[in-house]
Coordinates of N, CA and C in Angstrom, one line a residue:
Chain N
X1 N 0.8 -1.2 0.0 CA 0.0 0.0 0.0 C 0.9 1.2 0.0
X2 N 0.2 2.4 -0.2 CA 0.9 3.7 -0.2 C 1.6 3.9 1.1
X3 N 2.7 4.6 1.0 CA 3.5 4.9 2.2 C 3.7 6.4 2.4
X4 N 3.5 6.8 3.6 CA 3.7 8.2 4.0 C 4.7 8.2 5.2
X5 N 5.8 9.0 5.1 CA 6.7 9.1 6.2 C 6.7 10.4 6.8
X6 N 7.1 10.5 8.1 CA 7.2 11.7 8.8 C 8.5 11.7 9.5
X7 N 9.1 12.9 9.6 CA 10.4 13.1 10.3 C 10.4 14.4 11.0
X8 N 10.8 14.5 12.2 CA 11.3 13.3 13.0 C 10.1 12.6 13.6
X9 N 10.3 11.4 14.2 CA 9.2 10.7 14.8 C 9.0 11.2 16.2
X10 N 10.0 11.8 16.8 CA 9.7 12.5 18.1 C 10.7 13.6 18.3
X11 N 10.4 14.6 19.0 CA 11.3 15.7 19.2 C 10.9 16.4 20.6
X12 N 12.0 16.7 21.3 CA 11.9 17.5 22.5 C 12.6 18.8 22.3
X13 N 12.0 19.9 22.6 CA 12.6 21.2 22.4 C 12.3 22.1 23.6
X14 N 13.0 23.2 23.7 CA 12.8 24.2 24.7 C 11.7 25.1 24.2
X15 N 11.1 25.7 25.2 CA 10.0 26.7 24.9 C 10.7 27.9 24.2
X16 N 10.0 28.3 23.1 CA 10.5 29.5 22.4 C 11.2 29.1 21.1
X17 N 11.5 27.8 20.9 CA 12.2 27.4 19.7 C 11.2 27.0 18.7
X18 N 11.7 26.8 17.4 CA 10.8 26.4 16.3 C 11.2 25.0 15.9
X19 N 10.2 24.2 15.5 CA 10.4 22.8 15.2 C 9.7 22.6 13.8
X20 N 10.5 21.9 12.9 CA 10.0 21.6 11.6 C 9.7 20.1 11.5
X21 N 8.5 19.8 11.0 CA 8.1 18.4 10.8 C 7.9 18.2 9.3
X22 N 8.5 17.1 8.8 CA 8.4 16.8 7.4 C 7.4 15.7 7.2
X23 N 6.6 15.8 6.1 CA 5.7 14.7 5.7 C 6.0 14.4 4.2
X24 N 6.3 13.2 3.9 CA 6.6 12.8 2.6 C 5.7 11.6 2.1
X25 N 5.2 11.7 0.9 CA 4.6 10.6 0.3 C 5.7 9.8 -0.5
X26 N 5.9 8.6 -0.2 CA 7.1 7.9 -0.8 C 6.9 7.2 -2.1
X27 N 5.7 6.8 -2.4 CA 5.4 6.1 -3.7 C 4.2 6.6 -4.4
X28 N 3.8 7.8 -4.1 CA 2.7 8.4 -4.9 C 2.8 9.9 -4.8
X29 N 2.2 10.6 -5.7 CA 2.2 12.1 -5.6 C 0.9 12.6 -4.9
X30 N 1.1 13.6 -4.1 CA 0.0 14.1 -3.3 C -0.2 15.6 -3.5
X31 N -1.2 16.0 -4.2 CA -1.5 17.4 -4.3 C -2.0 18.0 -3.0
X32 N -2.6 17.1 -2.2 CA -3.2 17.6 -1.0 C -2.7 16.7 0.2
X33 N -2.2 17.4 1.2 CA -1.8 16.7 2.4 C -2.5 17.4 3.6
X34 N -2.8 16.7 4.6 CA -3.5 17.2 5.8 C -2.6 17.1 7.0
X35 N -2.7 18.1 7.9 CA -2.0 18.0 9.2 C -3.1 18.0 10.3
X36 N -2.9 17.0 11.1 CA -3.8 16.8 12.3 C -3.0 16.9 13.5
X37 N -3.7 17.1 14.6 CA -3.1 17.1 15.9 C -3.9 16.3 16.9
X38 N -3.3 15.5 17.7 CA -4.0 14.7 18.7 C -3.4 14.8 20.1
X39 N -4.3 15.3 21.0 CA -3.9 15.4 22.4 C -4.3 14.1 23.0
X40 N -3.6 13.8 24.2 CA -3.9 12.5 24.8 C -5.4 12.3 25.1
X41 N -5.8 11.1 24.8 CA -7.2 10.6 25.0 C -8.2 11.4 24.2
X42 N -7.8 12.1 23.2 CA -8.7 12.9 22.3 C -8.6 12.5 20.9
X43 N -9.5 13.0 20.1 CA -9.5 12.6 18.7 C -8.5 13.4 17.9
X44 N -8.3 12.9 16.7 CA -7.5 13.7 15.7 C -8.3 14.9 15.3
X45 N -7.6 16.1 15.4 CA -8.3 17.3 15.0 C -7.5 17.9 13.8
X46 N -8.2 18.2 12.7 CA -7.6 18.8 11.6 C -7.1 20.2 11.9
X47 N -5.8 20.4 11.5 CA -5.3 21.7 11.7 C -5.4 22.5 10.4
X48 N -4.9 21.9 9.3 CA -4.9 22.6 8.1 C -4.8 21.6 6.9
X49 N -5.1 22.1 5.8 CA -5.0 21.4 4.5 C -3.9 22.0 3.7
X50 N -2.9 21.2 3.4 CA -1.8 21.7 2.6 C -1.9 21.5 1.1
X51 N -1.9 22.5 0.4 CA -2.1 22.4 -1.1 C -0.8 22.7 -1.8
X52 N -0.4 21.7 -2.7 CA 0.8 21.9 -3.4 C 0.8 23.1 -4.3
X53 N 1.8 24.0 -4.1 CA 1.9 25.2 -5.0 C 1.0 26.3 -4.6
X54 N 0.3 26.2 -3.5 CA -0.6 27.3 -3.0 C -0.6 27.4 -1.5
X55 N -1.3 28.4 -1.0 CA -1.3 28.5 0.5 C -2.2 27.5 1.1
X56 N -1.8 27.1 2.4 CA -2.6 26.2 3.1 C -3.9 26.8 3.6
X57 N -4.8 25.9 3.8 CA -6.1 26.3 4.4 C -6.2 25.9 5.8
X58 N -6.3 26.8 6.7 CA -6.3 26.5 8.1 C -7.7 26.4 8.7
X59 N -7.8 25.5 9.7 CA -9.1 25.4 10.4 C -9.3 26.5 11.4
X60 N -10.5 26.8 11.7 CA -10.8 27.8 12.6 C -10.1 27.6 14.0
X61 N -9.5 28.6 14.5 CA -8.8 28.5 15.7 C -7.3 28.1 15.6
X62 N -6.9 27.8 14.4 CA -5.5 27.4 14.2 C -4.7 28.6 13.7
X63 N -3.7 29.1 14.4 CA -3.0 30.3 14.0 C -2.0 30.0 12.8
X64 N -2.3 30.6 11.7 CA -1.4 30.3 10.5 C 0.0 30.9 10.7
X65 N 0.2 31.9 11.5 CA 1.5 32.5 11.7 C 2.3 31.6 12.7
X66 N 1.6 30.8 13.5 CA 2.3 29.9 14.4 C 2.6 28.6 13.8
X67 N 1.7 28.1 13.0 CA 1.9 26.8 12.4 C 2.1 27.0 10.9
X68 N 3.4 27.1 10.5 CA 3.7 27.5 9.1 C 3.7 26.2 8.2
X69 N 3.0 26.2 7.2 CA 2.9 25.0 6.3 C 3.4 25.4 4.9
X70 N 4.3 24.5 4.4 CA 4.8 24.7 3.1 C 4.7 23.3 2.3
X71 N 4.1 23.4 1.1 CA 3.9 22.2 0.3 C 4.5 22.5 -1.1
X72 N 5.9 22.4 -1.1 CA 6.6 22.9 -2.2 C 6.7 21.9 -3.4
X73 N 6.4 20.6 -3.1 CA 6.4 19.6 -4.1 C 5.3 18.6 -3.9
X74 N 5.1 17.8 -4.9 CA 4.0 16.8 -4.8 C 4.2 15.7 -3.8
X75 N 5.4 15.6 -3.3 CA 5.7 14.6 -2.3 C 6.1 15.1 -0.9
X76 N 6.1 16.4 -0.7 CA 6.6 16.9 0.5 C 5.8 18.1 1.1
X77 N 5.4 18.0 2.3 CA 4.8 19.1 3.0 C 5.5 19.2 4.3
X78 N 5.7 20.4 4.8 CA 6.4 20.7 6.1 C 5.5 21.5 7.0
X79 N 5.5 21.2 8.2 CA 4.8 22.0 9.3 C 5.8 22.5 10.2
X80 N 5.9 23.8 10.4 CA 6.8 24.4 11.3 C 6.1 25.0 12.5
X81 N 6.3 24.5 13.7 CA 5.7 25.1 14.9 C 6.7 26.2 15.4
X82 N 6.3 27.4 15.2 CA 7.1 28.5 15.6 C 6.9 28.9 17.1
X83 N 8.0 29.3 17.7 CA 8.0 29.7 19.1 C 7.1 28.8 19.9
X84 N 7.5 27.5 19.9 CA 6.8 26.5 20.6 C 6.6 26.7 22.1
X85 N 5.5 26.4 22.6 CA 5.2 26.4 24.1 C 4.7 25.1 24.6
X86 N 4.8 24.9 25.8 CA 4.4 23.6 26.4 C 3.0 23.1 25.9
X87 N 2.1 24.1 25.7 CA 0.7 23.7 25.3 C 0.7 23.2 23.9
X88 N 1.8 23.3 23.1 CA 1.9 22.8 21.8 C 2.3 21.4 21.8
X89 N 2.7 20.8 22.9 CA 3.1 19.4 23.0 C 1.9 18.6 22.6
X90 N 2.1 17.7 21.6 CA 1.0 16.9 21.1 C 1.6 15.9 20.1
X91 N 0.7 15.1 19.5 CA 1.1 14.1 18.5 C 0.6 14.7 17.2
X92 N 1.5 15.0 16.3 CA 1.2 15.7 15.0 C 1.2 14.6 13.9
X93 N 0.2 14.5 13.2 CA 0.1 13.4 12.2 C -0.3 14.0 10.8
X94 N 0.4 13.6 9.8 CA 0.0 14.1 8.5 C -0.6 13.0 7.7
X95 N -1.4 13.3 6.7 CA -2.0 12.3 5.8 C -1.9 12.9 4.4
X96 N -2.0 12.0 3.4 CA -1.9 12.4 2.0 C -2.9 11.7 1.2
X97 N -3.4 12.3 0.2 CA -4.3 11.7 -0.8 C -3.6 11.5 -2.0
X98 N -3.7 10.3 -2.6 CA -3.1 10.0 -3.9 C -3.7 10.8 -5.0
X99 N -2.9 11.6 -5.7 CA -3.3 12.5 -6.7 C -3.7 11.8 -8.0
X100 N -3.4 10.5 -8.1 CA -3.6 9.8 -9.4 C -5.1 9.6 -9.7
X101 N -5.9 9.7 -8.6 CA -7.3 9.6 -8.8 C -7.8 8.2 -8.8
X102 N -6.8 7.2 -8.6 CA -7.2 5.8 -8.6 C -7.9 5.4 -7.3
X103 N -7.6 6.2 -6.2 CA -8.2 5.9 -4.9 C -9.4 6.8 -4.7
X104 N -10.3 6.4 -3.9 CA -11.5 7.3 -3.7 C -11.1 8.3 -2.6
X105 N -11.6 8.1 -1.4 CA -11.3 9.0 -0.3 C -10.2 8.5 0.6
X106 N -9.5 7.5 0.2 CA -8.6 6.9 1.1 C -7.4 7.9 1.3
X107 N -7.1 8.1 2.6 CA -6.0 8.9 3.0 C -5.0 8.0 3.6
X108 N -3.7 8.3 3.4 CA -2.7 7.5 3.9 C -2.0 8.3 5.0
X109 N -1.9 7.8 6.2 CA -1.3 8.5 7.3 C 0.2 8.3 7.5
X110 N 0.9 9.3 7.9 CA 2.2 9.2 8.3 C 2.2 8.6 9.8
X111 N 3.4 8.1 10.2 CA 3.5 7.5 11.6 C 3.4 8.5 12.7
X112 N 3.3 9.8 12.4 CA 3.2 10.8 13.5 C 4.5 11.3 14.0
X113 N 4.4 12.5 14.6 CA 5.6 13.1 15.3 C 5.1 13.5 16.7
X114 N 5.8 13.0 17.7 CA 5.4 13.4 19.0 C 6.3 14.5 19.5
X115 N 5.7 15.7 19.7 CA 6.4 16.9 20.1 C 6.2 17.1 21.6
X116 N 7.3 17.3 22.3 CA 7.3 17.7 23.7 C 8.1 19.0 23.8
X117 N 7.4 20.0 24.3 CA 8.0 21.3 24.5 C 8.2 21.5 26.0
X118 N 9.5 21.7 26.4 CA 9.8 21.8 27.9 C 9.6 23.3 28.3
Chain S
X1 N -22.6 20.1 19.8 CA -22.6 18.7 19.6 C -21.4 18.3 18.6
X2 N -20.7 17.2 19.0 CA -19.6 16.8 18.1 C -20.2 16.3 16.8
X3 N -19.4 16.5 15.7 CA -19.8 16.0 14.4 C -19.9 14.5 14.4
X4 N -19.0 13.8 15.1 CA -19.0 12.3 15.1 C -18.9 11.9 16.6
X5 N -19.8 11.2 17.0 CA -19.9 10.8 18.4 C -19.7 9.3 18.6
X6 N -18.9 8.9 19.5 CA -18.7 7.5 19.9 C -18.6 7.4 21.4
X7 N -19.0 6.2 21.8 CA -18.9 5.8 23.2 C -17.4 5.6 23.5
X8 N -16.8 6.3 24.4 CA -15.3 6.2 24.6 C -14.9 4.8 25.1
X9 N -15.8 4.1 25.8 CA -15.5 2.8 26.4 C -14.7 3.1 27.7
X10 N -13.8 2.2 28.2 CA -13.3 1.1 27.4 C -14.3 -0.1 27.5
X11 N -14.2 -0.9 26.4 CA -15.0 -2.1 26.3 C -13.9 -3.2 26.7
X12 N -14.2 -3.9 27.8 CA -13.3 -5.0 28.2 C -14.0 -6.3 28.0
X13 N -13.5 -7.1 27.0 CA -14.2 -8.3 26.6 C -13.2 -9.5 26.7
X14 N -13.7 -10.7 26.9 CA -12.8 -11.9 26.9 C -12.5 -12.3 25.4
X15 N -11.4 -13.0 25.2 CA -11.1 -13.5 23.9 C -12.3 -14.4 23.4
X16 N -12.6 -14.2 22.1 CA -13.6 -15.0 21.6 C -15.0 -14.4 21.6
X17 N -15.1 -13.3 22.3 CA -16.4 -12.6 22.4 C -16.7 -11.8 21.2
X18 N -18.0 -11.5 21.0 CA -18.4 -10.6 20.0 C -18.7 -9.2 20.6
X19 N -18.2 -8.2 19.9 CA -18.4 -6.9 20.5 C -18.8 -5.9 19.4
X20 N -19.7 -5.0 19.7 CA -20.2 -4.0 18.7 C -20.0 -2.6 19.2
X21 N -19.5 -1.8 18.2 CA -19.3 -0.4 18.5 C -20.3 0.4 17.7
X22 N -20.8 1.5 18.2 CA -21.7 2.4 17.5 C -21.1 3.8 17.3
X23 N -21.7 4.5 16.4 CA -21.2 5.8 16.1 C -22.3 6.6 15.4
X24 N -22.5 7.8 15.8 CA -23.5 8.7 15.1 C -22.8 9.9 14.5
X25 N -23.3 10.4 13.4 CA -22.7 11.6 12.8 C -23.8 12.6 12.6
X26 N -23.4 13.9 12.7 CA -24.5 14.9 12.7 C -24.8 15.5 11.4
X27 N -23.8 15.4 10.5 CA -23.9 16.1 9.2 C -24.5 15.2 8.1
X28 N -25.7 15.5 7.7 CA -26.4 14.6 6.7 C -25.7 14.6 5.3
X29 N -24.8 15.6 5.1 CA -24.1 15.7 3.9 C -22.9 14.8 3.8
X30 N -22.6 14.1 4.9 CA -21.5 13.1 4.9 C -21.7 12.1 3.8
X31 N -20.7 11.7 3.1 CA -20.9 10.8 2.0 C -20.0 9.6 2.1
X32 N -18.9 9.6 2.9 CA -18.0 8.5 3.0 C -17.8 8.2 4.4
X33 N -17.7 6.9 4.7 CA -17.6 6.5 6.1 C -16.6 5.4 6.3
X34 N -15.9 5.4 7.4 CA -14.8 4.5 7.6 C -14.7 4.1 9.0
X35 N -14.1 3.0 9.3 CA -13.6 2.6 10.6 C -12.1 2.6 10.5
X36 N -11.4 3.3 11.4 CA -9.9 3.2 11.5 C -9.6 2.6 12.9
X37 N -8.4 2.0 12.9 CA -7.9 1.4 14.2 C -6.7 2.2 14.5
X38 N -6.6 2.6 15.8 CA -5.4 3.3 16.3 C -4.8 2.6 17.5
X39 N -3.6 2.1 17.4 CA -2.9 1.6 18.5 C -2.2 2.7 19.3
X40 N -1.9 2.4 20.6 CA -1.4 3.5 21.4 C -0.1 4.1 20.8
X41 N -0.1 5.4 20.7 CA 1.0 6.2 20.3 C 1.4 5.9 18.8
X42 N 0.4 5.4 18.0 CA 0.6 5.2 16.6 C -0.4 6.0 15.8
X43 N -0.1 6.0 14.5 CA -1.1 6.6 13.6 C -2.3 5.8 13.4
X44 N -3.4 6.4 13.0 CA -4.6 5.5 12.6 C -4.4 4.8 11.4
X45 N -4.9 3.6 11.3 CA -4.8 2.8 10.1 C -6.2 2.3 9.7
X46 N -6.5 2.4 8.4 CA -7.8 2.1 7.9 C -8.1 0.6 8.1
X47 N -9.2 0.4 8.8 CA -9.7 -0.9 9.0 C -10.7 -1.3 7.9
X48 N -11.6 -0.5 7.6 CA -12.5 -0.8 6.5 C -13.4 0.4 6.2
X49 N -13.8 0.5 4.9 CA -14.8 1.5 4.5 C -16.2 0.9 4.9
X50 N -17.2 1.8 5.0 CA -18.5 1.4 5.4 C -19.5 1.8 4.3
X51 N -20.2 0.8 3.8 CA -21.2 1.1 2.7 C -22.6 0.8 3.2
X52 N -23.5 1.5 2.5 CA -24.9 1.4 2.9 C -25.5 0.0 2.9
X53 N -24.9 -0.8 2.0 CA -25.4 -2.2 1.9 C -24.8 -3.1 3.0
X54 N -23.9 -2.5 3.8 CA -23.2 -3.3 4.8 C -22.0 -4.1 4.1
X55 N -21.0 -4.2 4.9 CA -19.9 -5.0 4.3 C -19.1 -5.7 5.4
X56 N -18.5 -6.8 5.0 CA -17.8 -7.7 5.9 C -16.4 -7.9 5.4
X57 N -15.5 -8.0 6.4 CA -14.1 -8.4 6.1 C -13.6 -9.3 7.2
X58 N -13.7 -10.6 6.9 CA -13.3 -11.6 7.9 C -14.2 -11.5 9.1
X59 N -13.6 -11.2 10.3 CA -14.4 -11.1 11.5 C -15.1 -9.8 11.7
X60 N -14.8 -8.9 10.8 CA -15.3 -7.5 11.0 C -16.5 -7.2 10.1
X61 N -17.6 -6.7 10.6 CA -18.8 -6.3 9.8 C -19.1 -4.9 10.1
X62 N -19.3 -4.1 9.1 CA -19.7 -2.7 9.2 C -21.0 -2.4 8.6
X63 N -21.8 -1.6 9.3 CA -23.1 -1.3 8.8 C -23.3 0.3 8.8
X64 N -24.1 0.8 7.9 CA -24.4 2.2 7.8 C -25.9 2.4 7.6
X65 N -26.4 3.2 8.5 CA -27.8 3.6 8.3 C -27.9 5.1 8.1
X66 N -28.1 5.5 6.9 CA -28.1 6.9 6.5 C -29.3 7.6 7.1
X67 N -30.4 7.0 7.2 CA -31.6 7.6 7.7 C -31.4 8.0 9.1
X68 N -30.7 7.1 9.9 CA -30.5 7.4 11.3 C -29.1 8.0 11.6
X69 N -28.3 8.2 10.5 CA -27.0 8.7 10.6 C -26.2 8.0 11.7
X70 N -26.1 6.7 11.4 CA -25.6 5.7 12.4 C -24.7 4.7 11.7
X71 N -23.6 4.5 12.4 CA -22.6 3.5 11.8 C -22.2 2.5 12.9
X72 N -22.1 1.3 12.5 CA -21.7 0.3 13.5 C -20.5 -0.6 13.0
X73 N -19.8 -1.2 14.0 CA -18.8 -2.1 13.7 C -18.9 -3.3 14.6
X74 N -19.0 -4.5 14.0 CA -19.1 -5.7 14.8 C -17.8 -6.5 14.7
X75 N -17.3 -6.9 15.8 CA -16.1 -7.8 15.8 C -16.5 -9.1 16.4
X76 N -16.3 -10.1 15.6 CA -16.6 -11.5 16.1 C -15.3 -12.2 16.5
X77 N -15.4 -13.1 17.4 CA -14.3 -14.0 17.8 C -13.1 -13.1 18.2
X78 N -13.3 -12.2 19.1 CA -12.2 -11.2 19.4 C -10.9 -11.9 19.7
X79 N -9.8 -11.2 19.3 CA -8.5 -11.7 19.5 C -7.8 -10.7 20.4
X80 N -6.7 -11.1 21.1 CA -6.0 -10.2 21.9 C -5.4 -9.0 21.1
X81 N -5.1 -9.3 19.8 CA -4.5 -8.3 19.0 C -5.5 -7.3 18.5
X82 N -6.8 -7.5 18.8 CA -7.8 -6.6 18.4 C -7.8 -5.4 19.4
X83 N -7.1 -5.5 20.5 CA -7.1 -4.4 21.5 C -6.5 -3.2 20.9
X84 N -7.3 -2.1 20.9 CA -6.9 -0.9 20.2 C -8.0 0.1 20.4
X85 N -7.9 1.3 19.9 CA -8.9 2.3 19.8 C -9.5 2.3 18.4
X86 N -10.8 2.2 18.3 CA -11.5 2.2 17.0 C -12.1 3.6 16.7
X87 N -11.7 4.1 15.6 CA -12.2 5.5 15.3 C -13.2 5.5 14.2
X88 N -14.3 6.1 14.4 CA -15.3 6.3 13.4 C -15.0 7.5 12.7
X89 N -15.0 7.4 11.3 CA -14.5 8.6 10.5 C -15.5 8.8 9.4
X90 N -15.8 10.1 9.2 CA -16.7 10.5 8.1 C -16.0 11.5 7.2
X91 N -16.5 11.5 6.0 CA -16.0 12.5 5.0 C -17.2 13.2 4.4
X92 N -17.2 14.5 4.6 CA -18.4 15.3 4.1 C -18.2 15.6 2.6
X93 N -19.3 15.7 1.9 CA -19.3 16.0 0.5 C -18.6 17.4 0.3
X94 N -17.7 17.4 -0.6 CA -17.1 18.7 -0.9 C -15.9 19.0 0.0
X95 N -15.6 18.2 1.0 CA -14.5 18.4 1.9 C -13.6 17.2 1.8
X96 N -12.3 17.5 1.6 CA -11.4 16.4 1.4 C -10.9 15.8 2.7
X97 N -10.9 16.6 3.8 CA -10.3 16.2 5.1 C -11.3 15.3 5.7
X98 N -10.8 14.4 6.6 CA -11.7 13.5 7.3 C -12.0 14.1 8.7
X99 N -13.2 13.7 9.2 CA -13.6 14.1 10.5 C -13.6 12.8 11.4
X100 N -12.9 12.9 12.5 CA -12.7 11.7 13.3 C -13.6 11.8 14.6
X101 N -14.1 10.7 14.9 CA -14.7 10.6 16.3 C -13.6 10.4 17.3
X102 N -13.9 10.5 18.5 CA -12.9 10.4 19.6 C -12.4 9.0 19.9
X103 N -13.1 8.1 19.3 CA -12.6 6.7 19.4 C -13.3 5.9 20.5
X104 N -13.3 4.6 20.3 CA -13.8 3.7 21.3 C -12.7 2.7 21.6
X105 N -12.4 2.6 22.9 CA -11.2 1.8 23.3 C -11.7 0.3 23.6
X106 N -11.0 -0.6 23.0 CA -11.3 -2.0 23.2 C -10.1 -2.7 23.8
X107 N -10.4 -3.5 24.9 CA -9.4 -4.2 25.5 C -9.9 -5.7 25.6
X108 N -9.2 -6.6 24.8 CA -9.6 -8.0 24.8 C -8.7 -8.7 25.8
X109 N -9.3 -9.4 26.7 CA -8.5 -10.0 27.8 C -8.5 -11.6 27.6
X110 N -7.4 -12.1 28.0 CA -7.2 -13.6 27.9 C -8.1 -14.3 28.9

């Protein structure tokens, strides 16, 4: 099946620093990628939709200047958490849709990145 | 009201038991439905899509009732490896992102 990778798988950083998370589709092209966040014992919440070659679409309540998204190619989207604070500590998961059109609504998820801000 | 509602559980069942999970969704424009499985500290993985006619995959049976906006998942002959959180997921028409329920936790005991 389709594979999506994320890097890093976990990161610990100090408050005030910025952290970049990469999401790659390894064997298919993805014009659209999604970034979700999951706090402990809660559901995945969509943060933003990343569109190749254009600006990301952010969900209500998600600060676009804090969570910078770049989707420069059909296989890579990055999420940068700027000036991270302890409340940003969470499990960040990306997903990608196959742009070939052969799949219906199937999204392929990356393994997630666990961010801990001290 | 949440868009997708699930009983959080946990459901503690013995091996071999049959267990059923339910889910309701609020948006009648929803057009695609799925069950995902998520293990602790892992990403969700697609278990099965759900169709109006009902569908079965081995020990797993999913049902959709559009009139009642209700989705179910039945697991027969539970295995220890079935222990996980089961996420009810819907996709609204015209929206590419998925909407997740908060999940139902299943613990199968020996």
